[in-house]
C-alpha cells in the first residue's frame, strides 16, 4: 500500500508539474528542458 501511494503521488506530481509548466510557460523560460517537456 505504501509503494502504491508513493507511485500515485509521483505520477500526480509529474502531471501537475507538466500542467503548471504548460499553463505558465513564461515561468519555465529559464529552463529550456521544461519548455521542451511542454511540447513546444
mmCIF file of N, CA and C in Angstrom:
data_model
loop_
_atom_site.group_PDB
_atom_site.id
_atom_site.type_symbol
_atom_site.label_atom_id
_atom_site.label_comp_id
_atom_site.label_asym_id
_atom_site.label_seq_id
_atom_site.Cartn_x
_atom_site.Cartn_y
_atom_site.Cartn_z
ATOM 1 N N UNK A 1 0.837 -1.205 0.000
ATOM 2 C CA UNK A 1 0.000 0.000 0.000
ATOM 3 C C UNK A 1 0.869 1.251 0.000
ATOM 4 N N UNK A 2 1.968 1.200 0.755
ATOM 5 C CA UNK A 2 2.857 2.354 0.813
ATOM 6 C C UNK A 2 3.480 2.681 -0.534
ATOM 7 N N UNK A 3 3.932 1.632 -1.233
ATOM 8 C CA UNK A 3 4.577 1.874 -2.520
ATOM 9 C C UNK A 3 3.556 2.294 -3.574
ATOM 10 N N UNK A 4 2.332 1.785 -3.456
ATOM 11 C CA UNK A 4 1.277 2.193 -4.382
ATOM 12 C C UNK A 4 0.974 3.679 -4.212
ATOM 13 N N UNK A 5 0.886 4.114 -2.955
ATOM 14 C CA UNK A 5 0.631 5.522 -2.669
ATOM 15 C C UNK A 5 1.770 6.387 -3.200
ATOM 16 N N UNK A 6 3.002 5.905 -3.014
ATOM 17 C CA UNK A 6 4.166 6.658 -3.483
ATOM 18 C C UNK A 6 4.135 6.795 -5.002
ATOM 19 N N UNK A 7 3.781 5.710 -5.689
ATOM 20 C CA UNK A 7 3.705 5.751 -7.151
ATOM 21 C C UNK A 7 2.626 6.729 -7.606
ATOM 22 N N UNK A 8 1.476 6.708 -6.924
ATOM 23 C CA UNK A 8 0.406 7.648 -7.260
ATOM 24 C C UNK A 8 0.861 9.085 -7.041
ATOM 25 N N UNK A 9 1.540 9.304 -5.931
ATOM 26 C CA UNK A 9 1.995 10.651 -5.600
ATOM 27 C C UNK A 9 2.994 11.149 -6.639
ATOM 28 N N UNK A 10 3.932 10.286 -7.029
ATOM 29 C CA UNK A 10 4.941 10.667 -8.021
ATOM 30 C C UNK A 10 4.275 10.986 -9.354
ATOM 31 N N UNK A 11 3.353 10.120 -9.793
ATOM 32 C CA UNK A 11 2.727 10.352 -11.085
ATOM 33 C C UNK A 11 1.863 11.597 -11.060
ATOM 34 N N UNK A 12 1.208 11.847 -9.944
ATOM 35 C CA UNK A 12 0.391 13.058 -9.822
ATOM 36 C C UNK A 12 1.282 14.294 -9.819
ATOM 37 N N UNK A 13 2.419 14.213 -9.131
ATOM 38 C CA UNK A 13 3.345 15.340 -9.076
ATOM 39 C C UNK A 13 3.886 15.664 -10.461
ATOM 40 N N UNK A 14 4.270 14.637 -11.215
ATOM 41 C CA UNK A 14 4.781 14.853 -12.563
ATOM 42 C C UNK A 14 3.708 15.473 -13.447
ATOM 43 N N UNK A 15 2.483 14.991 -13.311
ATOM 44 C CA UNK A 15 1.381 15.517 -14.104
ATOM 45 C C UNK A 15 1.119 16.977 -13.754
ATOM 46 N N UNK A 16 1.111 17.289 -12.461
ATOM 47 C CA UNK A 16 0.887 18.667 -12.017
ATOM 48 C C UNK A 16 2.015 19.571 -12.481
ATOM 49 N N UNK A 17 3.254 19.065 -12.408
ATOM 50 C CA UNK A 17 4.407 19.851 -12.849
ATOM 51 C C UNK A 17 4.268 20.184 -14.320
ATOM 52 N N UNK A 18 3.862 19.202 -15.099
ATOM 53 C CA UNK A 18 3.741 19.418 -16.529
ATOM 54 C C UNK A 18 2.645 20.430 -16.844
ATOM 55 N N UNK A 19 1.487 20.323 -16.186
ATOM 56 C CA UNK A 19 0.426 21.297 -16.444
ATOM 57 C C UNK A 19 0.831 22.687 -16.005
ATOM 58 N N UNK A 20 1.501 22.778 -14.866
ATOM 59 C CA UNK A 20 1.955 24.074 -14.372
ATOM 60 C C UNK A 20 2.901 24.697 -15.379
ATOM 61 N N UNK A 21 3.809 23.892 -15.881
ATOM 62 C CA UNK A 21 4.792 24.376 -16.844
ATOM 63 C C UNK A 21 4.103 24.854 -18.115
ATOM 64 N N UNK A 22 3.131 24.102 -18.588
ATOM 65 C CA UNK A 22 2.466 24.455 -19.839
ATOM 66 C C UNK A 22 1.526 25.641 -19.669
ATOM 67 N N UNK A 23 0.879 25.738 -18.516
ATOM 68 C CA UNK A 23 -0.050 26.848 -18.280
ATOM 69 C C UNK A 23 0.695 28.156 -18.039
ATOM 70 N N UNK A 24 1.839 28.056 -17.398
ATOM 71 C CA UNK A 24 2.616 29.256 -17.078
ATOM 72 C C UNK A 24 3.974 29.174 -17.767
ATOM 73 N N UNK A 25 3.946 29.097 -19.090
ATOM 74 C CA UNK A 25 5.159 28.861 -19.866
ATOM 75 C C UNK A 25 6.234 29.897 -19.575
ATOM 76 N N UNK A 26 5.841 31.125 -19.307
ATOM 77 C CA UNK A 26 6.826 32.179 -19.051
ATOM 78 C C UNK A 26 7.678 31.870 -17.834
ATOM 79 N N UNK A 27 7.141 31.061 -16.901
ATOM 80 C CA UNK A 27 7.907 30.739 -15.702
ATOM 81 C C UNK A 27 8.900 29.623 -15.967
ATOM 82 N N UNK A 28 8.823 29.013 -17.162
ATOM 83 C CA UNK A 28 9.715 27.910 -17.499
ATOM 84 C C UNK A 28 10.818 28.348 -18.445
ATOM 85 N N UNK A 29 10.783 29.607 -18.865
ATOM 86 C CA UNK A 29 11.672 30.047 -19.933
ATOM 87 C C UNK A 29 13.143 29.963 -19.548
ATOM 88 N N UNK A 30 13.420 30.019 -18.252
ATOM 89 C CA UNK A 30 14.807 29.951 -17.809
ATOM 90 C C UNK A 30 15.375 28.556 -17.998
ATOM 91 N N UNK A 31 14.509 27.543 -18.089
ATOM 92 C CA UNK A 31 14.963 26.166 -18.236
ATOM 93 C C UNK A 31 14.414 25.573 -19.527
ATOM 94 N N UNK A 32 15.250 25.527 -20.559
ATOM 95 C CA UNK A 32 14.808 25.085 -21.884
ATOM 96 C C UNK A 32 14.213 23.687 -21.844
ATOM 97 N N UNK A 33 14.750 22.835 -20.990
ATOM 98 C CA UNK A 33 14.219 21.475 -20.895
ATOM 99 C C UNK A 33 12.759 21.475 -20.482
ATOM 100 N N UNK A 34 12.380 22.401 -19.601
ATOM 101 C CA UNK A 34 10.988 22.485 -19.163
ATOM 102 C C UNK A 34 10.096 22.842 -20.342
ATOM 103 N N UNK A 35 10.527 23.771 -21.161
ATOM 104 C CA UNK A 35 9.748 24.168 -22.322
ATOM 105 C C UNK A 35 9.575 22.975 -23.258
ATOM 106 N N UNK A 36 10.654 22.186 -23.434
ATOM 107 C CA UNK A 36 10.570 21.012 -24.301
ATOM 108 C C UNK A 36 9.575 20.004 -23.738
ATOM 109 N N UNK A 37 9.518 19.859 -22.423
ATOM 110 C CA UNK A 37 8.571 18.939 -21.804
ATOM 111 C C UNK A 37 7.140 19.372 -22.083
ATOM 112 N N UNK A 38 6.930 20.637 -22.337
ATOM 113 C CA UNK A 38 5.584 21.133 -22.613
ATOM 114 C C UNK A 38 5.186 20.876 -24.060
ATOM 115 N N UNK A 39 6.108 20.383 -24.862
ATOM 116 C CA UNK A 39 5.800 20.046 -26.242
ATOM 117 C C UNK A 39 5.856 21.239 -27.177
ATOM 118 N N UNK A 40 6.514 22.306 -26.779
ATOM 119 C CA UNK A 40 6.600 23.483 -27.636
ATOM 120 C C UNK A 40 7.878 23.479 -28.446
#
